């Protein structure tokens, strides 16, 4: 039970099977025939734009040709070589603004792209390997510490293991997977998919995961730096940003990521507390995920509120369409102003000020609206937990705003310490990009420790 929602009733939907059906894969899988027909639509472009825009540099045309030729394992290996978490990314990656948006078939008579995401999912869902498809290189005798068993950390660990290194992963939570296990909408990665993908990744060998180890709590960067040949920080962003409003700690107001994590770990969705009326504050994918899931759990009225317009939302148009299809009301140009509480001190709604742009600045109009709600979920972004980089050595890491500064090889200013994923300054907060960060950092770490480089910030 989430403490701040304990005053709410459990979901009004009592049919567990019907409720579980709301959290299966968002899009149905392709049949073998559908996959063959879709693969035949690919033009197998030379220097394909879909490959060039893919954050993990998957050779899209090559794996689609393998599907067309009936070589499912070959297609899967081609994907996994570049993206070891390709199964999750096939489901959660915003292909509509990446590979599918770049597809040349958008500009022909059909005017629609090849369904690259679904084809990638088809290849990885139907591949069958007698053993892990990648062999480890000869042992280097080096051992690297990875902090965080999320997409960046797991990708880094896998590639380091491929290169012949041993890896110890330190993870704060009970399960590995990071965002894929705890933060993605349940209808995007249903069931135990995230854990099955982790198990597959670890089957390469040479990777040990130690759960319950949190940097800044029972683990310090100084001890890792002294005990291992290198350290990779894949911390993620697990601290929710505050609204900065009075009443933010009142029962009924909580971080969307906390509710999503509880939902994803629930074995019985009928036991979850569900408000009749809910407000979600935010403009990204987490806000959409929260709004859609609480609606699917049985909330009658869900309103997503954003202080700017639809065109400024970080959630893609596809994600916005998902919200609309699930009857989520979307209210733009409204900034949170005051949490409204009842006589018992619990949330009863929120007051907003209507906004507009004035010479490039967001300003209030002086007009106000109130929206009634039994619960408010904030999804206005996350940051690195302050305790995570609080020890004497970690405090020396250079940061830009609340993210770690790294060079082009993911080195921090500390010798032998690297970082990647959502916790670093460059790029977007995308699972697929976190995987690429981990992979590229692994190559940099391997090269540095083999050549005794990486001992100073490059000039």
CSV table of C-alpha atoms in Angstrom, one decimal:
chain,number,residue,atom,x,y,z
A,1,UNK,CA,0.0,0.0,0.0
A,2,UNK,CA,1.2,3.5,-0.9
A,3,UNK,CA,1.1,5.4,2.4
A,4,UNK,CA,0.0,8.7,1.0
A,5,UNK,CA,-3.0,7.1,-0.7
A,6,UNK,CA,-4.1,4.8,2.2
A,7,UNK,CA,-7.3,6.9,2.6
A,8,UNK,CA,-8.5,6.0,-0.8
A,9,UNK,CA,-10.6,2.9,-1.6
A,10,UNK,CA,-9.1,0.0,-3.5
A,11,UNK,CA,-9.8,-0.2,-7.2
A,12,UNK,CA,-13.5,-0.6,-7.9
A,13,UNK,CA,-12.7,-3.2,-10.5
A,14,UNK,CA,-12.9,-6.5,-8.7
A,15,UNK,CA,-12.4,-8.9,-11.7
A,16,UNK,CA,-8.7,-9.6,-11.6
A,17,UNK,CA,-8.6,-11.2,-15.0
A,18,UNK,CA,-10.4,-8.3,-16.6
A,19,UNK,CA,-8.1,-5.8,-14.9
A,20,UNK,CA,-5.0,-7.8,-16.0
A,21,UNK,CA,-6.3,-7.6,-19.6
A,22,UNK,CA,-5.9,-3.8,-19.4
A,23,UNK,CA,-2.1,-4.3,-18.9
A,24,UNK,CA,-1.1,-6.6,-21.8
A,25,UNK,CA,1.0,-5.4,-24.7
A,26,UNK,CA,-0.3,-2.1,-26.0
A,27,UNK,CA,0.1,-3.2,-29.6
A,28,UNK,CA,-0.7,-6.8,-30.8
A,29,UNK,CA,2.3,-8.8,-32.0
A,30,UNK,CA,2.7,-9.5,-35.7
A,31,UNK,CA,2.0,-13.0,-36.9
A,32,UNK,CA,4.6,-14.7,-39.0
A,33,UNK,CA,2.8,-13.9,-42.2
A,34,UNK,CA,2.3,-10.3,-41.2
A,35,UNK,CA,6.0,-10.0,-40.4
A,36,UNK,CA,7.0,-11.5,-43.7
A,37,UNK,CA,4.7,-9.1,-45.6
A,38,UNK,CA,5.9,-6.1,-43.6
A,39,UNK,CA,9.5,-7.1,-44.1
A,40,UNK,CA,8.9,-7.2,-47.8
A,41,UNK,CA,7.9,-3.5,-47.8
A,42,UNK,CA,11.5,-2.6,-46.7
A,43,UNK,CA,13.6,-1.1,-49.6
A,44,UNK,CA,16.8,-2.2,-47.8
A,45,UNK,CA,18.3,1.2,-48.4
A,46,UNK,CA,22.0,1.7,-48.8
A,47,UNK,CA,23.2,4.0,-45.9
A,48,UNK,CA,19.6,3.7,-44.6
A,49,UNK,CA,18.3,6.7,-42.7
A,50,UNK,CA,16.6,4.5,-40.2
A,51,UNK,CA,19.9,3.0,-39.2
A,52,UNK,CA,21.6,6.4,-39.0
A,53,UNK,CA,19.0,7.8,-36.6
A,54,UNK,CA,18.9,4.7,-34.3
A,55,UNK,CA,20.6,5.7,-31.0
A,56,UNK,CA,22.1,2.2,-30.8
A,57,UNK,CA,23.1,2.0,-34.5
A,58,UNK,CA,21.1,-1.2,-35.2
A,59,UNK,CA,21.5,-2.2,-38.9
A,60,UNK,CA,17.8,-2.0,-39.5
A,61,UNK,CA,17.7,-3.0,-43.2
A,62,UNK,CA,19.9,-6.0,-42.4
A,63,UNK,CA,17.7,-7.4,-39.7
A,64,UNK,CA,14.6,-6.8,-41.7
A,65,UNK,CA,16.1,-8.7,-44.7
A,66,UNK,CA,16.9,-11.6,-42.3
A,67,UNK,CA,13.2,-11.7,-41.3
A,68,UNK,CA,12.2,-11.6,-44.9
A,69,UNK,CA,14.5,-14.5,-45.6
A,70,UNK,CA,13.2,-16.5,-42.6
A,71,UNK,CA,16.4,-16.1,-40.6
A,72,UNK,CA,14.8,-15.1,-37.3
A,73,UNK,CA,17.9,-15.9,-35.2
A,74,UNK,CA,20.1,-14.0,-37.6
A,75,UNK,CA,17.8,-11.0,-37.3
A,76,UNK,CA,17.8,-11.2,-33.5
A,77,UNK,CA,21.6,-11.5,-33.3
A,78,UNK,CA,22.0,-8.4,-35.5
A,79,UNK,CA,19.8,-6.4,-33.2
A,80,UNK,CA,21.3,-7.7,-29.9
A,81,UNK,CA,24.9,-7.1,-31.2
A,82,UNK,CA,24.0,-3.4,-31.0
A,83,UNK,CA,21.3,-3.3,-28.4
A,84,UNK,CA,21.3,-6.1,-25.8
A,85,UNK,CA,18.0,-4.8,-24.4
A,86,UNK,CA,16.5,-4.7,-27.9
A,87,UNK,CA,13.4,-6.6,-26.8
A,88,UNK,CA,12.4,-3.9,-24.3
A,89,UNK,CA,13.4,-1.1,-26.7
A,90,UNK,CA,11.2,-2.6,-29.4
A,91,UNK,CA,8.3,-2.0,-27.1
A,92,UNK,CA,9.1,1.3,-25.4
A,93,UNK,CA,11.4,3.1,-27.9
A,94,UNK,CA,9.6,6.2,-29.6
A,95,UNK,CA,10.1,4.7,-33.1
A,96,UNK,CA,7.6,7.2,-34.4
A,97,UNK,CA,10.1,10.0,-33.9
A,98,UNK,CA,13.2,7.9,-34.7
A,99,UNK,CA,13.6,5.1,-37.2
A,100,UNK,CA,10.1,5.0,-38.5
A,101,UNK,CA,10.0,8.8,-38.9
A,102,UNK,CA,13.2,8.5,-41.0
A,103,UNK,CA,11.8,5.6,-43.1
A,104,UNK,CA,11.9,6.6,-46.8
A,105,UNK,CA,8.5,4.9,-47.3
A,106,UNK,CA,6.9,7.9,-45.6
A,107,UNK,CA,7.5,9.8,-48.8
A,108,UNK,CA,6.2,7.3,-51.5
A,109,UNK,CA,2.7,6.5,-52.7
A,110,UNK,CA,1.8,4.5,-49.5
A,111,UNK,CA,3.0,7.3,-47.2
A,112,UNK,CA,3.5,5.1,-44.2
A,113,UNK,CA,6.7,3.7,-42.7
A,114,UNK,CA,7.8,0.1,-42.4
A,115,UNK,CA,6.7,-1.1,-38.9
A,116,UNK,CA,10.3,-1.3,-37.6
A,117,UNK,CA,9.5,-1.5,-33.9
A,118,UNK,CA,7.0,-4.4,-34.4
A,119,UNK,CA,9.5,-6.2,-36.7
A,120,UNK,CA,12.2,-5.9,-34.1
A,121,UNK,CA,9.8,-7.2,-31.4
A,122,UNK,CA,8.9,-10.1,-33.7
A,123,UNK,CA,12.5,-11.1,-34.2
A,124,UNK,CA,13.4,-11.1,-30.6
A,125,UNK,CA,10.2,-12.7,-29.4
A,126,UNK,CA,10.7,-15.6,-31.7
A,127,UNK,CA,14.4,-16.2,-31.7
A,128,UNK,CA,15.6,-19.3,-30.0
A,129,UNK,CA,19.2,-19.8,-28.8
A,130,UNK,CA,20.6,-23.0,-27.3
A,131,UNK,CA,23.1,-20.8,-25.5
A,132,UNK,CA,23.9,-17.1,-25.2
A,133,UNK,CA,24.6,-15.8,-28.7
A,134,UNK,CA,27.8,-14.0,-27.9
A,135,UNK,CA,31.0,-15.5,-26.6
A,136,UNK,CA,33.3,-13.8,-24.1
A,137,UNK,CA,36.7,-12.7,-25.2
A,138,UNK,CA,39.8,-14.2,-23.3
A,139,UNK,CA,39.9,-13.1,-19.7
A,140,UNK,CA,41.6,-9.7,-19.1
A,141,UNK,CA,42.0,-10.2,-15.4
A,142,UNK,CA,40.2,-6.8,-14.8
A,143,UNK,CA,37.2,-6.3,-12.6
A,144,UNK,CA,34.9,-3.3,-13.1
A,145,UNK,CA,32.2,-2.1,-10.7
A,146,UNK,CA,28.9,-0.9,-12.2
A,147,UNK,CA,26.6,1.1,-10.0
A,148,UNK,CA,23.0,0.6,-11.1
A,149,UNK,CA,21.3,-2.4,-12.8
A,150,UNK,CA,19.2,-0.3,-15.1
A,151,UNK,CA,19.5,-0.2,-18.9
A,152,UNK,CA,22.8,1.8,-18.9
A,153,UNK,CA,24.4,-0.3,-16.2
A,154,UNK,CA,23.3,-3.6,-17.6
A,155,UNK,CA,24.4,-2.7,-21.1
A,156,UNK,CA,27.8,-1.6,-19.9
A,157,UNK,CA,28.2,-4.8,-17.8
A,158,UNK,CA,27.2,-7.0,-20.7
A,159,UNK,CA,29.6,-5.4,-23.2
A,160,UNK,CA,32.5,-5.4,-20.6
A,161,UNK,CA,31.8,-9.1,-20.1
A,162,UNK,CA,31.9,-9.7,-23.8
A,163,UNK,CA,35.3,-8.0,-23.9
A,164,UNK,CA,36.7,-10.5,-21.3
A,165,UNK,CA,36.3,-8.4,-18.2
A,166,UNK,CA,34.6,-9.5,-15.0
A,167,UNK,CA,31.9,-7.2,-13.6
A,168,UNK,CA,30.2,-6.6,-10.3
A,169,UNK,CA,26.9,-4.7,-10.5
A,170,UNK,CA,25.7,-2.9,-7.3
A,171,UNK,CA,21.9,-2.4,-7.4
A,172,UNK,CA,19.9,-0.6,-4.6
A,173,UNK,CA,16.6,-2.4,-5.3
A,174,UNK,CA,15.5,-6.0,-4.9
A,175,UNK,CA,15.4,-6.6,-8.7
A,176,UNK,CA,17.6,-5.7,-11.6
A,177,UNK,CA,16.2,-3.8,-14.6
A,178,UNK,CA,15.9,-0.3,-13.4
A,179,UNK,CA,13.4,1.7,-15.4
A,180,UNK,CA,12.3,-1.4,-17.3
A,181,UNK,CA,11.4,-3.2,-14.1
A,182,UNK,CA,10.0,-0.3,-12.0
A,183,UNK,CA,9.3,2.7,-14.2
A,184,UNK,CA,7.8,1.8,-17.6
A,185,UNK,CA,4.0,1.6,-18.0
A,186,UNK,CA,2.8,-2.0,-17.3
A,187,UNK,CA,1.0,-2.1,-20.7
A,188,UNK,CA,4.3,-1.4,-22.5
A,189,UNK,CA,6.4,-4.1,-20.7
A,190,UNK,CA,3.8,-6.6,-19.2
A,191,UNK,CA,4.4,-9.6,-17.0
A,192,UNK,CA,7.9,-10.6,-16.2
A,193,UNK,CA,9.4,-9.4,-19.5
A,194,UNK,CA,12.0,-7.2,-17.9
A,195,UNK,CA,13.3,-10.0,-15.6
A,196,UNK,CA,13.5,-12.5,-18.5
A,197,UNK,CA,15.5,-10.0,-20.5
A,198,UNK,CA,17.8,-9.4,-17.5
A,199,UNK,CA,18.3,-13.2,-17.1
A,200,UNK,CA,19.2,-13.5,-20.8
A,201,UNK,CA,21.7,-10.7,-20.6
A,202,UNK,CA,23.4,-12.2,-17.5
A,203,UNK,CA,23.7,-15.6,-19.1
A,204,UNK,CA,26.8,-14.5,-20.9
A,205,UNK,CA,28.6,-15.0,-17.6
A,206,UNK,CA,31.2,-13.0,-15.8
A,207,UNK,CA,28.6,-10.6,-14.3
A,208,UNK,CA,27.7,-10.7,-10.6
A,209,UNK,CA,24.8,-8.6,-9.3
A,210,UNK,CA,24.6,-7.6,-5.6
A,211,UNK,CA,21.2,-6.2,-4.7
A,212,UNK,CA,20.5,-4.0,-1.7
A,213,UNK,CA,23.6,-1.9,-2.2
A,214,UNK,CA,22.9,1.8,-2.5
A,215,UNK,CA,25.6,4.5,-3.2
A,216,UNK,CA,25.6,7.0,-0.4
A,217,UNK,CA,24.0,4.5,2.0
A,218,UNK,CA,25.9,1.3,2.4
A,219,UNK,CA,28.3,1.9,-0.5
A,220,UNK,CA,30.8,4.7,-1.3
A,221,UNK,CA,32.5,5.7,-4.5
A,222,UNK,CA,35.8,5.8,-2.7
A,223,UNK,CA,35.7,2.1,-1.7
A,224,UNK,CA,34.6,1.1,-5.2
A,225,UNK,CA,37.4,3.2,-6.8
A,226,UNK,CA,40.0,1.6,-4.5
A,227,UNK,CA,38.8,-2.0,-5.0
A,228,UNK,CA,38.1,-2.2,-8.7
A,229,UNK,CA,39.9,-1.3,-11.9
A,230,UNK,CA,37.2,1.1,-13.0
A,231,UNK,CA,33.7,2.3,-11.9
A,232,UNK,CA,30.7,3.0,-14.1
A,233,UNK,CA,27.9,5.0,-12.7
A,234,UNK,CA,24.5,4.2,-14.2
A,235,UNK,CA,22.5,5.8,-11.4
A,236,UNK,CA,19.4,6.8,-13.2
A,237,UNK,CA,17.2,9.5,-11.8
A,238,UNK,CA,15.2,8.3,-8.8
A,239,UNK,CA,14.5,11.5,-6.9
A,240,UNK,CA,11.3,13.2,-8.0
A,241,UNK,CA,11.4,17.0,-8.3
A,242,UNK,CA,9.2,18.9,-5.9
A,243,UNK,CA,6.4,21.2,-7.0
A,244,UNK,CA,7.5,23.7,-4.4
A,245,UNK,CA,3.9,24.2,-3.1
A,246,UNK,CA,2.4,24.3,0.4
A,247,UNK,CA,0.6,21.0,1.0
A,248,UNK,CA,2.8,19.0,-1.2
A,249,UNK,CA,3.3,16.4,1.6
A,250,UNK,CA,-0.4,16.0,2.1
A,251,UNK,CA,-2.1,12.6,1.8
A,252,UNK,CA,-3.2,12.1,-1.7
A,253,UNK,CA,-0.2,13.8,-3.5
A,254,UNK,CA,2.7,11.7,-4.5
A,255,UNK,CA,5.3,11.1,-7.2
A,256,UNK,CA,3.9,9.3,-10.3
A,257,UNK,CA,7.0,7.1,-10.4
A,258,UNK,CA,6.3,5.8,-6.9
A,259,UNK,CA,2.8,4.7,-7.9
A,260,UNK,CA,4.0,3.2,-11.2
A,261,UNK,CA,6.6,1.2,-9.3
A,262,UNK,CA,4.0,-0.2,-6.9
A,263,UNK,CA,1.7,-1.0,-9.8
A,264,UNK,CA,4.4,-2.9,-11.7
A,265,UNK,CA,5.3,-4.9,-8.6
A,266,UNK,CA,1.7,-5.8,-7.7
A,267,UNK,CA,0.6,-9.4,-8.1
A,268,UNK,CA,-3.0,-8.4,-7.6
A,269,UNK,CA,-4.1,-5.1,-9.3
A,270,UNK,CA,-7.4,-5.2,-7.5
A,271,UNK,CA,-5.7,-4.3,-4.2
A,272,UNK,CA,-4.3,-1.0,-5.5
A,273,UNK,CA,-5.7,2.3,-4.2
A,274,UNK,CA,-7.4,4.1,-7.0
A,275,UNK,CA,-8.9,7.6,-6.8
A,276,UNK,CA,-12.2,8.4,-8.4
A,277,UNK,CA,-10.8,11.7,-9.7
A,278,UNK,CA,-7.1,12.2,-10.4
A,279,UNK,CA,-4.8,15.0,-11.6
A,280,UNK,CA,-1.5,14.2,-13.2
A,281,UNK,CA,1.0,17.1,-13.5
A,282,UNK,CA,3.6,16.9,-16.3
A,283,UNK,CA,4.2,16.7,-20.0
A,284,UNK,CA,6.5,13.7,-20.5
A,285,UNK,CA,6.1,10.0,-21.1
A,286,UNK,CA,5.9,9.3,-17.3
A,287,UNK,CA,2.9,11.7,-17.0
A,288,UNK,CA,1.2,9.9,-19.9
A,289,UNK,CA,2.0,6.5,-18.4
A,290,UNK,CA,0.6,7.5,-15.1
A,291,UNK,CA,-2.6,9.1,-16.5
A,292,UNK,CA,-3.4,6.1,-18.8
A,293,UNK,CA,-2.7,3.5,-16.1
A,294,UNK,CA,-4.8,5.1,-13.4
A,295,UNK,CA,-7.6,5.4,-15.9
A,296,UNK,CA,-7.3,1.7,-16.9
A,297,UNK,CA,-7.3,0.8,-13.2
A,298,UNK,CA,-10.8,2.4,-12.9
A,299,UNK,CA,-10.5,6.1,-12.1
A,300,UNK,CA,-13.5,7.9,-13.5
A,301,UNK,CA,-12.0,11.2,-14.2
A,302,UNK,CA,-8.3,11.8,-15.0
A,303,UNK,CA,-6.9,15.2,-16.0
A,304,UNK,CA,-3.3,15.7,-17.2
A,305,UNK,CA,-2.3,19.3,-16.7
A,306,UNK,CA,0.7,21.1,-18.3
A,307,UNK,CA,1.7,24.7,-18.1
A,308,UNK,CA,2.6,25.1,-21.8
A,309,UNK,CA,1.0,23.9,-25.0
A,310,UNK,CA,0.8,20.5,-26.6
A,311,UNK,CA,3.6,21.4,-29.0
A,312,UNK,CA,6.0,21.8,-26.1
A,313,UNK,CA,5.2,18.5,-24.4
A,314,UNK,CA,8.1,16.1,-24.3
A,315,UNK,CA,5.7,13.2,-24.7
A,316,UNK,CA,5.4,12.4,-28.4
A,317,UNK,CA,2.3,12.8,-30.4
A,318,UNK,CA,1.9,9.0,-30.4
A,319,UNK,CA,2.0,9.1,-26.5
A,320,UNK,CA,-0.5,11.9,-26.5
A,321,UNK,CA,-2.8,9.9,-28.7
A,322,UNK,CA,-2.6,7.0,-26.3
A,323,UNK,CA,-3.8,9.3,-23.5
A,324,UNK,CA,-6.7,10.6,-25.6
A,325,UNK,CA,-7.7,7.1,-26.6
A,326,UNK,CA,-8.0,6.2,-22.9
A,327,UNK,CA,-10.2,9.2,-22.2
A,328,UNK,CA,-7.6,11.2,-20.3
A,329,UNK,CA,-8.6,14.9,-20.3
A,330,UNK,CA,-5.5,17.0,-21.2
A,331,UNK,CA,-5.5,20.6,-20.0
A,332,UNK,CA,-2.7,22.9,-21.3
A,333,UNK,CA,-1.6,26.4,-20.4
A,334,UNK,CA,-2.2,26.0,-16.7
A,335,UNK,CA,0.4,26.2,-14.0
A,336,UNK,CA,0.0,24.6,-10.5
A,337,UNK,CA,-0.6,27.3,-7.9
A,338,UNK,CA,-2.1,25.7,-4.8
A,339,UNK,CA,-2.9,22.3,-3.4
A,340,UNK,CA,-6.4,22.3,-2.1
A,341,UNK,CA,-7.0,20.3,1.1
A,342,UNK,CA,-10.2,19.3,2.9
A,343,UNK,CA,-10.9,19.6,6.7
A,344,UNK,CA,-8.9,16.4,7.3
A,345,UNK,CA,-5.8,17.8,5.5
A,346,UNK,CA,-6.1,15.4,2.5
A,347,UNK,CA,-6.1,16.4,-1.1
A,348,UNK,CA,-9.4,17.6,-2.6
A,349,UNK,CA,-8.0,19.3,-5.7
A,350,UNK,CA,-5.7,21.9,-7.1
A,351,UNK,CA,-5.8,25.5,-8.1
A,352,UNK,CA,-4.1,26.5,-11.3
A,353,UNK,CA,-3.3,29.8,-13.0
A,354,UNK,CA,-3.9,30.0,-16.7
A,355,UNK,CA,-0.7,30.9,-18.6
A,356,UNK,CA,0.4,32.3,-21.9
A,357,UNK,CA,3.6,33.2,-23.8
A,358,UNK,CA,4.7,36.8,-23.7
A,359,UNK,CA,7.8,37.7,-25.8
A,360,UNK,CA,9.1,34.2,-25.3
A,361,UNK,CA,8.4,34.0,-21.6
A,362,UNK,CA,5.7,32.0,-19.8
A,363,UNK,CA,3.6,34.3,-17.8
A,364,UNK,CA,0.4,34.0,-15.7
A,365,UNK,CA,-2.8,35.6,-17.1
A,366,UNK,CA,-4.4,36.3,-13.7
A,367,UNK,CA,-7.2,33.9,-14.4
A,368,UNK,CA,-7.5,30.8,-12.2
A,369,UNK,CA,-9.2,27.4,-12.4
A,370,UNK,CA,-9.8,24.8,-9.8
A,371,UNK,CA,-9.9,21.0,-10.6
A,372,UNK,CA,-11.4,18.6,-8.0
A,373,UNK,CA,-9.4,15.5,-7.3
A,374,UNK,CA,-9.0,12.8,-4.7
A,375,UNK,CA,-5.3,12.3,-5.7
A,376,UNK,CA,-2.6,14.3,-7.5
A,377,UNK,CA,0.4,12.6,-9.2
A,378,UNK,CA,3.4,14.8,-10.0
A,379,UNK,CA,5.5,13.8,-13.0
A,380,UNK,CA,7.6,16.9,-13.5
A,381,UNK,CA,10.9,15.1,-13.8
A,382,UNK,CA,13.5,13.3,-11.7
A,383,UNK,CA,17.0,14.0,-10.5
A,384,UNK,CA,19.9,12.1,-9.0
A,385,UNK,CA,19.1,11.3,-5.3
A,386,UNK,CA,21.3,13.7,-3.3
A,387,UNK,CA,22.7,11.0,-1.1
A,388,UNK,CA,23.9,9.1,-4.1
A,389,UNK,CA,26.8,11.5,-4.7
A,390,UNK,CA,27.3,12.7,-1.1
A,391,UNK,CA,30.6,11.0,0.0
A,392,UNK,CA,33.8,12.9,-0.2
A,393,UNK,CA,35.0,11.5,-3.5
A,394,UNK,CA,31.7,11.6,-5.2
A,395,UNK,CA,31.3,15.3,-4.4
A,396,UNK,CA,34.3,15.9,-6.6
A,397,UNK,CA,32.3,14.8,-9.7
A,398,UNK,CA,31.5,17.8,-11.9
A,399,UNK,CA,27.8,18.4,-12.5
A,400,UNK,CA,25.7,20.5,-14.8
A,401,UNK,CA,22.5,21.3,-13.0
A,402,UNK,CA,21.6,18.0,-11.5
A,403,UNK,CA,23.4,15.7,-14.0
A,404,UNK,CA,26.9,14.4,-14.2
A,405,UNK,CA,29.3,15.9,-16.8
A,406,UNK,CA,31.2,13.4,-18.9
A,407,UNK,CA,33.4,13.7,-22.0
A,408,UNK,CA,32.8,12.0,-25.3
A,409,UNK,CA,34.0,8.7,-23.9
A,410,UNK,CA,31.8,8.9,-20.8
A,411,UNK,CA,34.7,9.7,-18.5
A,412,UNK,CA,34.0,11.9,-15.5
A,413,UNK,CA,36.6,14.3,-14.1
A,414,UNK,CA,37.6,11.6,-11.6
A,415,UNK,CA,40.2,9.2,-13.0
A,416,UNK,CA,38.8,5.7,-13.6
A,417,UNK,CA,35.2,6.8,-13.0
A,418,UNK,CA,32.7,6.8,-15.9
A,419,UNK,CA,29.0,7.5,-16.1
A,420,UNK,CA,26.1,7.1,-18.6
A,421,UNK,CA,22.4,6.9,-19.0
A,422,UNK,CA,19.8,9.3,-17.6
A,423,UNK,CA,22.2,10.6,-14.9
A,424,UNK,CA,24.6,12.3,-17.4
A,425,UNK,CA,24.2,15.7,-19.0
A,426,UNK,CA,24.1,15.0,-22.8
A,427,UNK,CA,21.1,13.6,-24.6
A,428,UNK,CA,17.5,12.6,-23.9
A,429,UNK,CA,16.1,10.4,-21.2
A,430,UNK,CA,15.4,7.4,-23.4
A,431,UNK,CA,16.0,3.7,-22.6
A,432,UNK,CA,17.5,3.2,-26.0
A,433,UNK,CA,20.0,6.0,-25.4
A,434,UNK,CA,20.9,4.7,-22.0
A,435,UNK,CA,21.7,1.3,-23.6
A,436,UNK,CA,24.0,3.1,-26.1
A,437,UNK,CA,25.7,5.0,-23.3
A,438,UNK,CA,26.5,1.8,-21.4
A,439,UNK,CA,27.8,0.1,-24.5
A,440,UNK,CA,30.1,2.9,-25.6
A,441,UNK,CA,31.3,3.5,-22.0
A,442,UNK,CA,32.2,-0.2,-21.8
A,443,UNK,CA,34.5,0.1,-24.8
A,444,UNK,CA,36.1,3.3,-23.4
A,445,UNK,CA,36.6,1.6,-20.0
A,446,UNK,CA,38.1,-1.6,-21.7
A,447,UNK,CA,40.5,0.4,-23.8
A,448,UNK,CA,41.5,2.7,-21.0
A,449,UNK,CA,42.3,-0.1,-18.5
A,450,UNK,CA,44.2,-2.1,-21.1
A,451,UNK,CA,46.3,0.9,-22.1
A,452,UNK,CA,46.6,2.4,-18.5
A,453,UNK,CA,44.9,5.5,-19.9
A,454,UNK,CA,41.9,7.2,-18.4
A,455,UNK,CA,43.9,8.5,-15.5
A,456,UNK,CA,43.2,12.1,-16.1
A,457,UNK,CA,40.6,14.4,-17.6
A,458,UNK,CA,41.4,14.6,-21.3
A,459,UNK,CA,42.6,18.0,-22.6
